[in-house]
Short mmCIF file of C-alpha atoms in Angstrom, two decimals:
data_model
loop_
_atom_site.label_atom_id
_atom_site.label_comp_id
_atom_site.label_asym_id
_atom_site.label_seq_id
_atom_site.Cartn_x
_atom_site.Cartn_y
_atom_site.Cartn_z
CA MET A 237 -27.35 -15.64 -16.71
CA ARG A 238 -28.55 -12.11 -17.28
CA ILE A 239 -30.54 -11.52 -20.40
CA ARG A 240 -30.53 -8.07 -21.85
CA GLN A 241 -33.94 -6.46 -22.06
CA PRO A 242 -34.08 -6.04 -25.87
CA LEU A 243 -33.49 -9.76 -26.34
CA LEU A 244 -36.60 -10.75 -24.42
CA PRO A 245 -39.12 -10.14 -27.24
CA LEU A 246 -36.88 -12.10 -29.60
CA LEU A 247 -36.69 -15.00 -27.17
CA ALA A 248 -40.45 -14.87 -26.75
CA VAL A 249 -40.95 -15.11 -30.51
CA LEU A 250 -38.47 -17.98 -30.75
CA SER A 251 -40.25 -19.77 -27.92
CA LEU A 252 -43.57 -19.38 -29.68
CA LEU A 253 -42.10 -20.69 -32.90
CA SER A 254 -40.57 -23.54 -31.02
CA ALA A 255 -43.89 -24.31 -29.39
CA GLY A 256 -45.42 -24.24 -32.87
CA ALA A 257 -42.94 -26.81 -34.07
CA LEU A 258 -43.54 -29.02 -31.10
CA ALA A 259 -47.27 -28.69 -31.44
CA GLN A 260 -47.04 -29.67 -35.07
CA ASP A 261 -48.68 -33.01 -35.69
CA LEU A 262 -46.38 -35.50 -37.21
CA THR A 263 -47.80 -37.26 -40.21
CA LEU A 264 -44.83 -39.63 -40.21
CA PRO A 265 -45.23 -43.08 -38.65
CA ASN A 266 -42.28 -42.42 -36.30
CA LYS A 267 -41.82 -46.14 -35.78
CA PRO A 268 -38.89 -47.72 -34.00
CA GLY A 269 -36.34 -49.30 -36.31
CA THR A 270 -37.13 -47.20 -39.37
CA LEU A 271 -34.59 -44.92 -41.06
CA LYS A 272 -35.23 -41.30 -40.16
CA PHE A 273 -33.42 -38.37 -41.70
CA ALA A 274 -33.87 -34.73 -42.63
CA VAL A 275 -33.20 -32.67 -45.74
CA ILE A 276 -32.05 -29.08 -45.90
CA GLY A 277 -30.92 -27.12 -48.94
CA ASP A 278 -29.37 -23.74 -49.70
CA SER A 279 -29.02 -23.07 -46.04
CA GLY A 280 -25.77 -21.17 -45.56
CA THR A 281 -26.68 -17.51 -45.36
CA GLY A 282 -25.86 -17.05 -41.70
CA ASP A 283 -28.79 -14.67 -41.40
CA SER A 284 -31.79 -14.63 -39.07
CA ASN A 285 -33.95 -16.59 -41.50
CA GLN A 286 -31.55 -19.53 -41.47
CA TYR A 287 -31.36 -19.33 -37.67
CA ARG A 288 -35.13 -19.17 -37.26
CA LEU A 289 -35.68 -22.28 -39.36
CA ALA A 290 -32.74 -24.01 -37.68
CA LYS A 291 -34.46 -23.49 -34.33
CA VAL A 292 -37.64 -25.19 -35.57
CA PHE A 293 -35.45 -27.86 -37.13
CA ALA A 294 -33.70 -28.58 -33.84
CA ASP A 295 -36.85 -28.48 -31.74
CA ILE A 296 -38.76 -30.92 -33.87
CA ARG A 297 -36.16 -33.55 -33.06
CA GLN A 298 -37.84 -33.88 -29.70
CA LYS A 299 -40.76 -35.43 -31.55
CA PHE A 300 -39.01 -37.01 -34.49
CA SER A 301 -35.48 -38.23 -33.87
CA TYR A 302 -33.93 -37.94 -37.30
CA GLU A 303 -30.57 -39.69 -37.30
CA PHE A 304 -28.75 -37.62 -39.91
CA VAL A 305 -29.23 -34.72 -42.29
CA ILE A 306 -28.49 -34.48 -46.01
CA MET A 307 -27.56 -31.04 -47.37
CA MET A 308 -28.40 -30.06 -50.94
CA GLY A 309 -25.52 -27.61 -51.38
CA ASP A 310 -24.96 -23.89 -51.07
CA ASN A 311 -23.91 -24.78 -47.58
CA MET A 312 -22.25 -21.38 -47.40
CA TYR A 313 -23.02 -18.26 -49.36
CA GLY A 314 -20.48 -15.47 -49.86
CA SER A 315 -17.21 -15.57 -47.99
CA GLN A 316 -16.00 -18.88 -46.59
CA SER A 317 -13.55 -17.96 -43.89
CA ALA A 318 -13.23 -19.96 -40.68
CA ASN A 319 -15.74 -17.59 -39.09
CA ASP A 320 -18.21 -18.31 -41.85
CA TYR A 321 -18.11 -22.02 -41.10
CA THR A 322 -19.08 -21.07 -37.58
CA LYS A 323 -21.70 -18.47 -38.40
CA LYS A 324 -23.31 -20.24 -41.34
CA PHE A 325 -23.22 -23.80 -40.09
CA GLU A 326 -21.91 -24.59 -36.62
CA VAL A 327 -23.91 -22.05 -34.65
CA PRO A 328 -27.34 -22.44 -36.27
CA TYR A 329 -27.15 -26.24 -36.15
CA LYS A 330 -25.33 -26.49 -32.83
CA PRO A 331 -28.26 -28.04 -30.93
CA VAL A 332 -28.46 -30.78 -33.55
CA LEU A 333 -24.68 -31.24 -33.87
CA ASP A 334 -24.43 -31.48 -30.10
CA GLN A 335 -26.75 -34.46 -30.21
CA GLY A 336 -24.28 -36.26 -32.47
CA ILE A 337 -26.35 -35.88 -35.62
CA LYS A 338 -24.26 -36.17 -38.77
CA PHE A 339 -24.66 -33.84 -41.73
CA TYR A 340 -23.83 -35.21 -45.19
CA ALA A 341 -23.24 -32.39 -47.65
CA ALA A 342 -23.32 -32.04 -51.40
CA LEU A 343 -21.58 -29.10 -53.03
CA GLY A 344 -23.56 -26.22 -54.51
CA ASN A 345 -22.41 -23.56 -56.89
CA HIS A 346 -21.64 -21.20 -54.02
CA ASP A 347 -19.52 -23.73 -52.16
CA GLN A 348 -15.75 -23.80 -52.31
CA PRO A 349 -14.77 -27.35 -53.32
CA ASN A 350 -12.47 -27.63 -50.32
CA GLN A 351 -15.56 -27.86 -48.11
CA ALA A 352 -15.17 -31.56 -48.94
CA ASN A 353 -12.39 -31.60 -46.33
CA TYR A 354 -14.54 -30.14 -43.59
CA LYS A 355 -15.16 -33.04 -41.27
CA LEU A 356 -18.63 -31.99 -40.16
CA PHE A 357 -19.85 -32.29 -43.75
CA ASN A 358 -18.79 -35.97 -43.77
CA MET A 359 -17.52 -35.89 -47.34
CA ASN A 360 -14.11 -37.36 -46.45
CA GLY A 361 -12.36 -35.12 -48.94
CA LYS A 362 -14.51 -36.29 -51.84
CA ARG A 363 -16.75 -34.12 -53.95
CA PHE A 364 -18.94 -37.15 -54.70
CA TYR A 365 -19.41 -40.12 -52.43
CA THR A 366 -21.86 -42.74 -51.28
CA PHE A 367 -22.99 -43.98 -47.89
CA LYS A 368 -25.30 -46.61 -46.56
CA PRO A 369 -26.76 -45.67 -43.19
CA LYS A 370 -28.83 -48.80 -42.93
CA ASP A 371 -29.26 -52.05 -44.78
CA GLY A 372 -31.40 -51.52 -47.83
CA VAL A 373 -30.86 -47.78 -48.28
CA ARG A 374 -28.00 -46.13 -50.14
CA PHE A 375 -27.33 -42.45 -50.75
CA PHE A 376 -25.23 -40.93 -53.53
CA ALA A 377 -23.99 -37.38 -52.98
CA LEU A 378 -23.05 -35.84 -56.32
CA ASP A 379 -21.23 -32.71 -57.40
CA SER A 380 -23.61 -31.32 -60.00
CA ASN A 381 -21.38 -28.28 -60.60
CA TYR A 382 -18.87 -30.44 -62.35
CA MET A 383 -20.35 -33.60 -63.82
CA ASP A 384 -17.27 -34.97 -65.56
CA LYS A 385 -16.54 -38.41 -66.91
CA GLU A 386 -14.79 -39.48 -63.72
CA GLN A 387 -17.91 -38.82 -61.70
CA LEU A 388 -20.31 -40.35 -64.22
CA ASP A 389 -18.21 -43.52 -64.43
CA TRP A 390 -18.11 -43.69 -60.66
CA LEU A 391 -21.88 -43.25 -60.39
CA ASP A 392 -22.51 -45.92 -62.98
CA LYS A 393 -20.34 -48.36 -61.04
CA GLU A 394 -21.80 -47.50 -57.64
CA LEU A 395 -25.42 -47.66 -58.80
CA ALA A 396 -24.74 -51.01 -60.46
CA ALA A 397 -23.32 -52.33 -57.19
CA SER A 398 -26.18 -51.09 -55.04
CA GLY A 399 -28.49 -54.01 -55.78
CA SER A 400 -32.00 -53.74 -54.49
CA ASP A 401 -31.34 -50.94 -52.03
CA TRP A 402 -33.34 -47.77 -52.03
CA LYS A 403 -31.21 -45.61 -54.30
CA ILE A 404 -31.28 -41.97 -53.28
CA PRO A 405 -29.03 -39.55 -55.16
CA PHE A 406 -28.85 -35.98 -53.90
CA PHE A 407 -27.14 -32.98 -55.43
CA HIS A 408 -27.56 -29.29 -55.95
CA HIS A 409 -28.99 -28.63 -59.42
CA PRO A 410 -32.48 -30.08 -60.00
CA LEU A 411 -33.18 -32.21 -63.06
CA TYR A 412 -36.81 -31.16 -62.77
CA SER A 413 -37.99 -27.90 -61.29
CA SER A 414 -40.68 -25.30 -61.92
CA GLY A 415 -38.45 -22.44 -60.82
CA SER A 416 -38.68 -19.43 -63.07
CA THR A 417 -35.22 -18.28 -61.96
CA HIS A 418 -33.37 -21.57 -62.48
CA GLY A 419 -35.75 -24.38 -63.37
CA SER A 420 -34.85 -27.81 -64.73
CA ASP A 421 -31.20 -28.39 -65.58
CA MET A 422 -31.58 -30.06 -68.94
CA ALA A 423 -27.89 -30.57 -69.64
CA LEU A 424 -27.50 -32.39 -66.34
CA ARG A 425 -30.69 -34.35 -66.93
CA ASP A 426 -29.29 -35.64 -70.23
CA GLN A 427 -26.36 -37.12 -68.32
CA LEU A 428 -27.97 -38.40 -65.13
CA GLU A 429 -31.45 -39.50 -66.04
CA PRO A 430 -30.34 -42.43 -68.24
CA LEU A 431 -28.30 -43.78 -65.31
CA PHE A 432 -31.16 -43.23 -62.87
CA LEU A 433 -33.49 -45.15 -65.17
CA LYS A 434 -30.97 -47.88 -65.93
CA TYR A 435 -30.51 -48.65 -62.26
CA SER A 436 -34.07 -47.94 -61.06
CA VAL A 437 -33.31 -45.00 -58.82
CA ASP A 438 -36.24 -44.33 -56.53
CA VAL A 439 -36.05 -40.82 -55.16
CA VAL A 440 -33.89 -37.79 -55.97
CA PHE A 441 -33.36 -34.68 -53.83
CA SER A 442 -31.97 -31.39 -55.10
CA GLY A 443 -31.86 -27.74 -54.13
CA HIS A 444 -30.70 -24.62 -56.02
CA ASP A 445 -34.21 -23.24 -56.52
CA HIS A 446 -35.17 -21.50 -53.33
CA PHE A 447 -38.46 -23.16 -52.59
CA TYR A 448 -40.02 -26.56 -51.97
CA GLU A 449 -41.40 -28.57 -54.82
CA ARG A 450 -42.60 -32.13 -55.13
CA ILE A 451 -42.44 -33.03 -58.78
CA LYS A 452 -44.97 -35.39 -60.30
CA PRO A 453 -43.07 -38.69 -60.68
CA GLN A 454 -41.00 -38.54 -63.85
CA LYS A 455 -40.42 -41.83 -65.66
CA GLY A 456 -41.04 -43.61 -62.40
CA ILE A 457 -38.73 -41.50 -60.25
CA GLN A 458 -39.84 -39.16 -57.46
CA TYR A 459 -37.96 -35.82 -57.50
CA PHE A 460 -37.99 -33.25 -54.73
CA VAL A 461 -36.60 -29.72 -54.82
CA SER A 462 -35.67 -28.53 -51.35
CA GLY A 463 -33.68 -25.33 -51.56
CA GLY A 464 -35.31 -23.14 -48.96
CA ALA A 465 -33.49 -23.61 -45.67
CA GLY A 466 -31.73 -20.26 -45.86
CA LYS A 467 -33.16 -18.42 -48.83
CA VAL A 468 -36.60 -18.10 -50.37
CA ARG A 469 -37.61 -16.76 -53.77
CA LYS A 470 -41.18 -15.81 -53.19
CA GLY A 471 -43.48 -16.41 -56.13
CA ASP A 472 -40.75 -18.12 -58.13
CA ILE A 473 -42.63 -21.32 -58.88
CA ARG A 474 -44.12 -21.19 -62.34
CA ASP A 475 -45.79 -24.50 -62.80
CA GLU A 476 -46.06 -25.77 -66.31
CA GLY A 477 -47.24 -29.24 -65.47
CA LEU A 478 -44.36 -30.65 -63.43
CA MET A 479 -45.50 -29.68 -59.97
CA ALA A 480 -47.43 -31.94 -57.64
CA LYS A 481 -47.00 -29.57 -54.71
CA GLY A 482 -45.03 -26.39 -54.21
CA PHE A 483 -44.28 -23.84 -51.54
CA ASP A 484 -42.42 -20.63 -52.25
CA ALA A 485 -43.86 -18.44 -49.53
CA GLY A 486 -41.41 -19.30 -46.73
CA TYR A 487 -38.50 -21.39 -45.53
CA HIS A 488 -38.70 -25.13 -45.02
CA PHE A 489 -36.98 -28.43 -44.34
CA MET A 490 -38.02 -32.01 -44.98
CA LEU A 491 -38.36 -34.97 -42.63
CA ILE A 492 -38.14 -38.45 -44.09
CA GLU A 493 -38.83 -41.90 -42.72
CA ILE A 494 -38.13 -45.06 -44.67
CA ASP A 495 -40.06 -48.07 -43.56
CA GLY A 496 -39.51 -51.05 -45.85
CA ASP A 497 -40.75 -50.09 -49.27
CA GLN A 498 -42.44 -46.94 -48.06
CA MET A 499 -40.79 -43.58 -47.79
CA HIS A 500 -42.85 -41.16 -45.73
CA PHE A 501 -42.14 -37.46 -46.03
CA GLN A 502 -43.28 -34.37 -44.20
CA VAL A 503 -42.26 -30.84 -45.06
CA ILE A 504 -42.22 -28.22 -42.33
CA SER A 505 -42.07 -24.44 -42.72
CA ASP A 506 -40.27 -21.89 -40.56
CA LEU A 507 -43.60 -21.27 -38.85
CA GLY A 508 -43.74 -24.92 -37.89
CA LYS A 509 -46.55 -25.65 -40.31
CA THR A 510 -46.81 -28.73 -42.47
CA ILE A 511 -46.48 -27.84 -46.13
CA ASP A 512 -46.67 -31.26 -47.70
CA SER A 513 -46.89 -34.82 -46.55
CA GLY A 514 -47.11 -38.19 -48.23
CA ILE A 515 -45.66 -41.59 -48.99
CA VAL A 516 -43.48 -42.70 -51.84
CA LEU A 517 -44.29 -46.34 -52.43
CA ARG A 518 -41.56 -48.32 -54.06
CA ASN A 519 -42.15 -51.21 -56.38
CA LYS A 520 -38.99 -53.16 -55.74
CA ASN A 521 -40.14 -55.98 -57.98
CA GLN A 522 -40.02 -53.80 -61.03
CA SER A 523 -38.05 -55.56 -63.69
CA LYS A 524 -34.88 -53.88 -64.90
CA ALA A 525 -36.13 -54.67 -68.36
CA ALA A 526 -39.33 -52.75 -67.90
CA PRO A 527 -39.81 -49.76 -70.17
CA ALA A 528 -38.37 -46.54 -68.82
CA SER A 529 -41.83 -45.06 -68.54
CA ALA A 530 -43.06 -47.81 -66.23
CA PRO A 531 -43.57 -46.37 -62.77
CA SER A 532 -41.25 -47.70 -60.10
CA VAL A 533 -42.64 -45.39 -57.46
CA ASN A 534 -46.09 -44.19 -56.66
CA THR A 535 -46.53 -41.16 -54.47
CA VAL A 536 -49.57 -40.76 -52.29
CA GLU A 537 -50.34 -37.46 -50.61
CA LYS A 538 -51.39 -37.47 -46.98
CA PRO A 539 -53.91 -34.98 -45.66
CA ILE A 540 -52.31 -32.03 -43.89
CA PRO A 541 -53.50 -31.59 -40.31
CA ALA A 542 -56.38 -29.14 -40.01
CA GLY A 543 -55.34 -25.55 -39.46
CA ALA A 544 -51.83 -26.22 -40.61
CA LYS A 545 -52.21 -25.52 -44.29
CA PRO A 546 -49.91 -22.77 -45.47
CA SER A 547 -50.35 -20.91 -48.71
CA THR A 548 -48.82 -22.88 -51.52
CA ALA A 549 -47.84 -21.97 -55.01
CA THR A 550 -50.48 -22.48 -57.61
CA LYS A 551 -50.41 -22.80 -61.34
CA LYS A 552 -49.50 -19.51 -62.89
CA PRO A 553 -50.11 -18.26 -66.39
CA MET B 172 12.87 -58.69 -126.93
CA LYS B 173 13.04 -61.97 -128.83
CA ASN B 174 9.63 -63.35 -127.80
CA PRO B 175 6.85 -60.82 -128.51
CA ARG B 176 4.20 -62.94 -126.79
CA ALA B 177 6.20 -63.17 -123.58
CA CYS B 178 6.81 -59.45 -123.81
CA LEU B 179 3.06 -58.77 -124.09
CA LEU B 180 2.25 -61.00 -121.09
CA ALA B 181 4.89 -59.28 -119.02
CA ALA B 182 3.43 -55.88 -119.90
CA ILE B 183 -0.10 -56.98 -118.94
CA TRP B 184 1.17 -58.35 -115.58
CA LEU B 185 3.02 -55.12 -114.87
CA MET B 186 -0.06 -52.98 -115.63
CA SER B 187 -2.23 -55.19 -113.45
CA ALA B 188 0.22 -55.02 -110.53
CA CYS B 189 0.44 -51.23 -110.72
CA SER B 190 -3.35 -50.87 -110.76
CA THR B 191 -3.79 -53.07 -107.64
CA SER B 192 -1.14 -51.17 -105.76
CA ALA B 193 -2.82 -47.85 -106.56
CA GLN B 194 -6.22 -49.14 -105.34
CA GLN B 195 -4.76 -50.39 -102.08
CA SER B 196 -3.02 -47.09 -101.52
CA ALA B 197 -6.25 -45.14 -102.00
CA GLN B 198 -8.14 -47.31 -99.44
CA GLN B 199 -5.60 -46.89 -96.61
CA PRO B 200 -6.00 -44.01 -94.17
CA PRO B 201 -3.04 -41.68 -93.95
CA LYS B 202 -0.45 -42.85 -91.53
CA PRO B 203 -0.45 -41.12 -88.18
CA ASP B 204 1.97 -38.25 -88.32
CA ALA B 205 3.10 -37.31 -84.87
CA THR B 206 5.31 -34.59 -86.25
CA ALA B 207 2.61 -32.81 -88.23
CA PRO B 208 2.68 -29.06 -87.75
CA ALA B 209 0.54 -27.95 -84.85
CA THR B 210 -1.06 -25.09 -86.69
CA GLN B 211 -2.43 -25.56 -90.12
CA ALA B 212 -5.27 -23.14 -90.18
CA GLY B 213 -4.10 -19.71 -91.14
CA ALA B 214 -0.60 -20.88 -91.94
CA GLY B 215 -0.34 -18.36 -94.78
CA PRO B 216 0.73 -18.76 -98.39
CA ALA B 217 3.04 -21.64 -97.60
CA ARG B 218 0.09 -23.67 -96.42
CA THR B 219 -0.31 -26.91 -98.29
CA LYS B 220 -3.39 -29.03 -98.39
CA MET B 221 -2.89 -31.76 -95.82
CA PRO B 222 -4.41 -35.19 -96.22
CA GLU B 223 -7.64 -35.72 -94.35
CA GLY B 224 -6.93 -37.01 -90.87
CA THR B 225 -3.85 -34.92 -90.23
CA ASN B 226 -5.98 -32.39 -88.34
CA ILE B 227 -7.18 -35.10 -86.03
CA ASN B 228 -3.64 -36.19 -85.36
CA SER B 229 -2.42 -32.72 -84.62
CA ASP B 230 -5.42 -32.20 -82.33
CA ALA B 231 -4.54 -35.41 -80.53
CA LYS B 232 -0.96 -34.26 -80.21
CA LEU B 233 -2.07 -30.91 -78.80
CA MET B 234 -4.34 -32.63 -76.32
CA ALA B 235 -1.57 -35.00 -75.31
CA ASP B 236 0.79 -32.04 -74.88
CA PHE B 237 -1.77 -30.24 -72.75
CA LYS B 238 -2.40 -33.29 -70.58
CA SER B 239 1.32 -33.77 -70.17
CA LYS B 240 1.70 -30.16 -69.01
CA VAL B 241 -1.17 -30.64 -66.56
CA ASP B 242 0.49 -33.82 -65.27
CA ASP B 243 3.76 -31.93 -64.87
CA TYR B 244 1.97 -29.24 -62.90
CA LEU B 245 0.35 -31.88 -60.72
CA LYS B 246 3.70 -33.54 -60.06
CA LEU B 247 5.09 -30.19 -59.01
CA ARG B 248 2.17 -29.52 -56.70
CA LYS B 249 2.43 -32.97 -55.14
CA SER B 250 6.16 -32.50 -54.66
CA VAL B 251 5.55 -29.52 -52.38
CA GLU B 252 2.55 -30.96 -50.54
CA GLY B 253 4.79 -32.42 -47.86
CA GLN B 254 6.30 -29.04 -47.07
CA ALA B 255 3.21 -27.72 -45.35
CA PRO B 256 0.38 -29.12 -43.23
CA ALA B 257 -1.72 -31.34 -45.44
CA VAL B 258 -5.10 -30.18 -46.74
CA LYS B 259 -6.96 -33.00 -45.05
CA ASN B 260 -10.20 -33.84 -43.34
CA THR B 261 -10.58 -31.61 -40.31
CA SER B 262 -13.32 -30.23 -38.13
CA LYS B 263 -11.37 -26.99 -37.74
CA PRO B 264 -12.03 -24.74 -40.72
CA GLN B 265 -9.12 -22.52 -39.77
CA ASP B 266 -6.74 -25.48 -40.14
CA LEU B 267 -8.24 -26.22 -43.52
CA LEU B 268 -7.78 -22.66 -44.75
CA THR B 269 -4.28 -22.41 -43.26
CA ALA B 270 -3.22 -25.62 -45.00
CA GLU B 271 -4.78 -24.46 -48.25
CA LYS B 272 -2.95 -21.12 -48.12
CA ALA B 273 0.36 -22.74 -47.16
CA LEU B 274 0.10 -25.13 -50.07
CA ALA B 275 -0.72 -22.25 -52.39
CA ALA B 276 2.34 -20.35 -51.18
CA ASN B 277 4.57 -23.36 -51.78
CA VAL B 278 3.15 -24.01 -55.25
CA ARG B 279 3.58 -20.32 -56.05
CA ALA B 280 7.21 -20.45 -54.99
CA ALA B 281 7.86 -23.65 -56.92
CA ARG B 282 6.49 -22.18 -60.13
CA ALA B 283 7.44 -18.59 -59.63
CA ASN B 284 8.32 -18.27 -63.29
CA ALA B 285 5.03 -19.66 -64.51
CA LYS B 286 3.27 -17.38 -66.94
CA ARG B 287 0.03 -17.15 -68.80
CA GLY B 288 -0.07 -19.60 -71.67
CA ASP B 289 2.29 -22.16 -70.20
CA LEU B 290 -0.50 -24.71 -70.22
CA PHE B 291 -3.01 -22.99 -72.47
CA THR B 292 -0.50 -22.42 -75.27
CA PRO B 293 -1.71 -20.41 -78.27
CA ALA B 294 -2.20 -23.61 -80.25
CA THR B 295 -4.10 -25.24 -77.37
CA GLN B 296 -6.27 -22.16 -77.04
CA ALA B 297 -7.16 -22.31 -80.73
CA LEU B 298 -8.01 -25.97 -80.37
CA PHE B 299 -10.10 -25.42 -77.22
CA ARG B 300 -12.10 -22.64 -78.85
CA ARG B 301 -12.84 -24.99 -81.72
CA LEU B 302 -13.75 -27.84 -79.36
CA LEU B 303 -16.02 -25.61 -77.30
CA ASN B 304 -17.80 -24.17 -80.30
CA PRO B 305 -20.43 -26.90 -80.74
CA SER B 306 -21.39 -26.67 -77.06
CA VAL B 307 -21.96 -22.94 -77.16
CA LYS B 308 -23.14 -22.49 -80.74
CA GLY B 309 -24.87 -25.79 -81.51
CA PRO B 310 -28.35 -27.05 -80.59
CA GLU B 311 -27.51 -27.24 -76.89
CA ALA B 312 -26.04 -23.74 -76.83
CA THR B 313 -28.87 -22.07 -74.95
CA GLU B 314 -28.84 -24.66 -72.17
CA ASN B 315 -25.09 -24.74 -71.86
CA LYS B 316 -24.63 -20.99 -71.88
CA GLY B 317 -27.49 -20.65 -69.43
CA ALA B 318 -25.85 -23.12 -67.05
CA ILE B 319 -22.50 -21.35 -67.23
CA LYS B 320 -24.04 -17.90 -66.89
CA GLU B 321 -26.21 -18.82 -63.96
CA ASP B 322 -23.44 -19.38 -61.47
CA MET B 323 -20.45 -17.61 -62.91
CA PRO B 324 -18.69 -14.76 -61.17
CA GLU B 325 -18.18 -11.49 -62.99
CA PRO B 326 -14.76 -11.18 -64.65
CA LYS B 327 -14.03 -8.02 -62.67
CA ASP B 328 -14.27 -10.03 -59.44
CA VAL B 329 -11.63 -12.62 -60.30
CA PRO B 330 -7.92 -11.89 -60.76
CA PHE B 331 -6.69 -13.08 -64.14
CA GLN B 332 -3.26 -13.99 -62.91
CA VAL B 333 -1.37 -17.22 -62.95
CA ASN B 334 -0.83 -18.51 -59.39
CA ALA B 335 -3.50 -16.17 -57.96
CA ASP B 336 -5.90 -17.39 -55.29
CA TYR B 337 -9.45 -17.86 -56.49
CA PRO B 338 -11.52 -15.39 -54.45
CA ARG B 339 -13.09 -17.24 -51.54
CA ASP B 340 -16.30 -15.26 -51.63
CA GLU B 341 -16.99 -15.82 -55.33
CA SER B 342 -19.01 -18.70 -56.68
CA LEU B 343 -17.50 -21.15 -59.13
CA SER B 344 -19.28 -21.52 -62.44
CA THR B 345 -21.06 -24.72 -63.21
CA VAL B 346 -19.43 -26.41 -66.19
CA PRO B 347 -22.04 -28.25 -68.24
CA PRO B 348 -21.38 -31.92 -68.97
CA ASP B 349 -21.35 -31.22 -72.74
CA VAL B 350 -18.50 -28.80 -72.27
CA LEU B 351 -16.54 -31.19 -70.08
CA ARG B 352 -16.96 -33.94 -72.63
CA ALA B 353 -15.55 -31.70 -75.34
CA LEU B 354 -12.33 -30.89 -73.49
CA PRO B 355 -9.48 -33.19 -72.43
CA GLN B 356 -10.23 -34.94 -69.16
CA LEU B 357 -8.34 -33.56 -66.18
CA PRO B 358 -6.99 -35.35 -63.12
CA PRO B 359 -9.00 -35.14 -59.89
CA ASP B 360 -8.78 -31.74 -58.18
CA ILE B 361 -7.85 -29.89 -61.39
CA GLN B 362 -10.88 -28.33 -63.02
CA TYR B 363 -12.02 -26.10 -65.86
CA ARG B 364 -14.16 -23.17 -64.74
CA PHE B 365 -15.61 -20.18 -66.53
CA VAL B 366 -15.36 -16.58 -65.48
CA GLY B 367 -17.56 -14.80 -67.99
CA PRO B 368 -16.43 -16.06 -71.39
CA HIS B 369 -12.95 -16.80 -70.08
CA LEU B 370 -11.74 -20.25 -69.06
CA ILE B 371 -9.52 -20.84 -66.05
CA LEU B 372 -7.62 -23.94 -65.05
CA TYR B 373 -8.35 -24.22 -61.36
CA ASP B 374 -6.57 -26.35 -58.77
CA VAL B 375 -8.95 -27.15 -55.94
CA LYS B 376 -6.40 -28.06 -53.25
CA PRO B 377 -4.51 -24.75 -53.12
CA ASN B 378 -7.57 -22.88 -54.45
CA MET B 379 -5.38 -21.48 -57.20
CA ILE B 380 -5.61 -20.33 -60.80
CA VAL B 381 -3.04 -22.41 -62.65
CA ASP B 382 -3.57 -20.79 -66.05
CA PHE B 383 -6.31 -19.05 -67.99
CA MET B 384 -7.40 -18.28 -71.53
CA LEU B 385 -9.41 -15.26 -72.46
CA ASN B 386 -12.55 -15.47 -74.62
CA ALA B 387 -12.67 -19.23 -74.71
CA ILE B 388 -16.32 -18.91 -75.72
CA PRO B 389 -18.27 -16.00 -77.22
CA PRO B 390 -19.65 -13.42 -74.79
CA ILE B 391 -22.55 -14.91 -72.85
CA GLY B 392 -24.00 -11.86 -71.14
CA THR B 393 -24.43 -11.21 -67.48
CA LYS B 394 -25.48 -13.78 -64.97
CA LYS B 395 -28.95 -14.16 -63.59
CA GLN B 396 -29.57 -12.62 -60.24
#
């Protein structure tokens, strides 16, 4: 195949980035038999930034074989024609899709609700749904744009039936966030948090704010904001005490590995650098009757490999 | 009367019976009145003071009427679903969009005479504005208005026409849970959405505006960028 001359520098840069991703030390255990997945949010711009991160995202699978991907919504910005599905999803993630990796999407505010019928988003025509990829772990994809009684009743029933599984809801609007543009969605928190506490939810993923943030555990629940797979709002994090770790200087995705009662996480930037890394330790013996403030998870930060520390957001006045 | 004593006892019994009946009457709530006039507020000089509770009943009737109209719309939509390729799970986005547009065309043809206010009747609109008021003027107003404003499209970007397609490149407003709780619950796939201060009734499957009401809530400013 002939490659046109102007494309060569671009390919060289992509190769370097790719090499960066491959050279990146995994802080995850990467053990056989564990549940491995990835998290992307606010990805669907179809621009070069999404593509650049998607390349790192695909390449890192050579080191860490995540089995599926959860999407935090805003899977497509702007128009949503058939071409947009191609440009904003199928092409950037083709290397991963070609390996048979499933994407499970939640709807964001920019997503047409009929995306639920797009097979590659694995929503089966439903705007909220649950799936259990492995014994002991259950996911709940919610439509936070439209949290009506039907959905709340459904969530109540599904959480009640999920027993002692890891309970991992994911949806677009964050209940806790230090974003100065969006921030915490208090109205949604009023509705969801009581259910999360009632049924001892462990970890929650959201997007919407275009950065990465690990929230300090709130009432025993670990919240992550991961909305920077296609857009970044630089300098948007304004920490007022919620943030454990934040990154608003570049694009990112998350890698997760669940091993028994430990959930390991590693966050990688578009430059292939590790932004954050740690373990969420679950206390599965926590009594349902325990006070809401009793911690059910404990998050431990892992050291980031030397030379890989990117600039991270700091507390701002 | 020949026996004054018997006459006195009879009078006492009668007075006692009347008093008990009056007490019982005062303790009972007004009977539901399904035929109560829909509009009482602003009914003009002929307006009479209605017993407490009648408002609630007329609100319930309005809500029931609205839900019935929504159900009728849904029946109509379902009746034409078989006339075009189904909007179903597919890995071909073009098929999805084609099915969606075909369904919209069939719904449009089936309700060609539909007009603004068929579902959001004037009385329903008045009720909805009243129901929405606490969410956008009460203690949670800032949060709720912020949530709506954050994701809403600008009114100039959305056609305010019954049966119109919702623009595919415009976002759909988030509708805060408080607001959804205040309004009658809708069947799956039929949703309330805001465009500025205006409320649309949106059908997801054909991506269509079923009806709309202007100024459902007070102006909420422009959205965040």
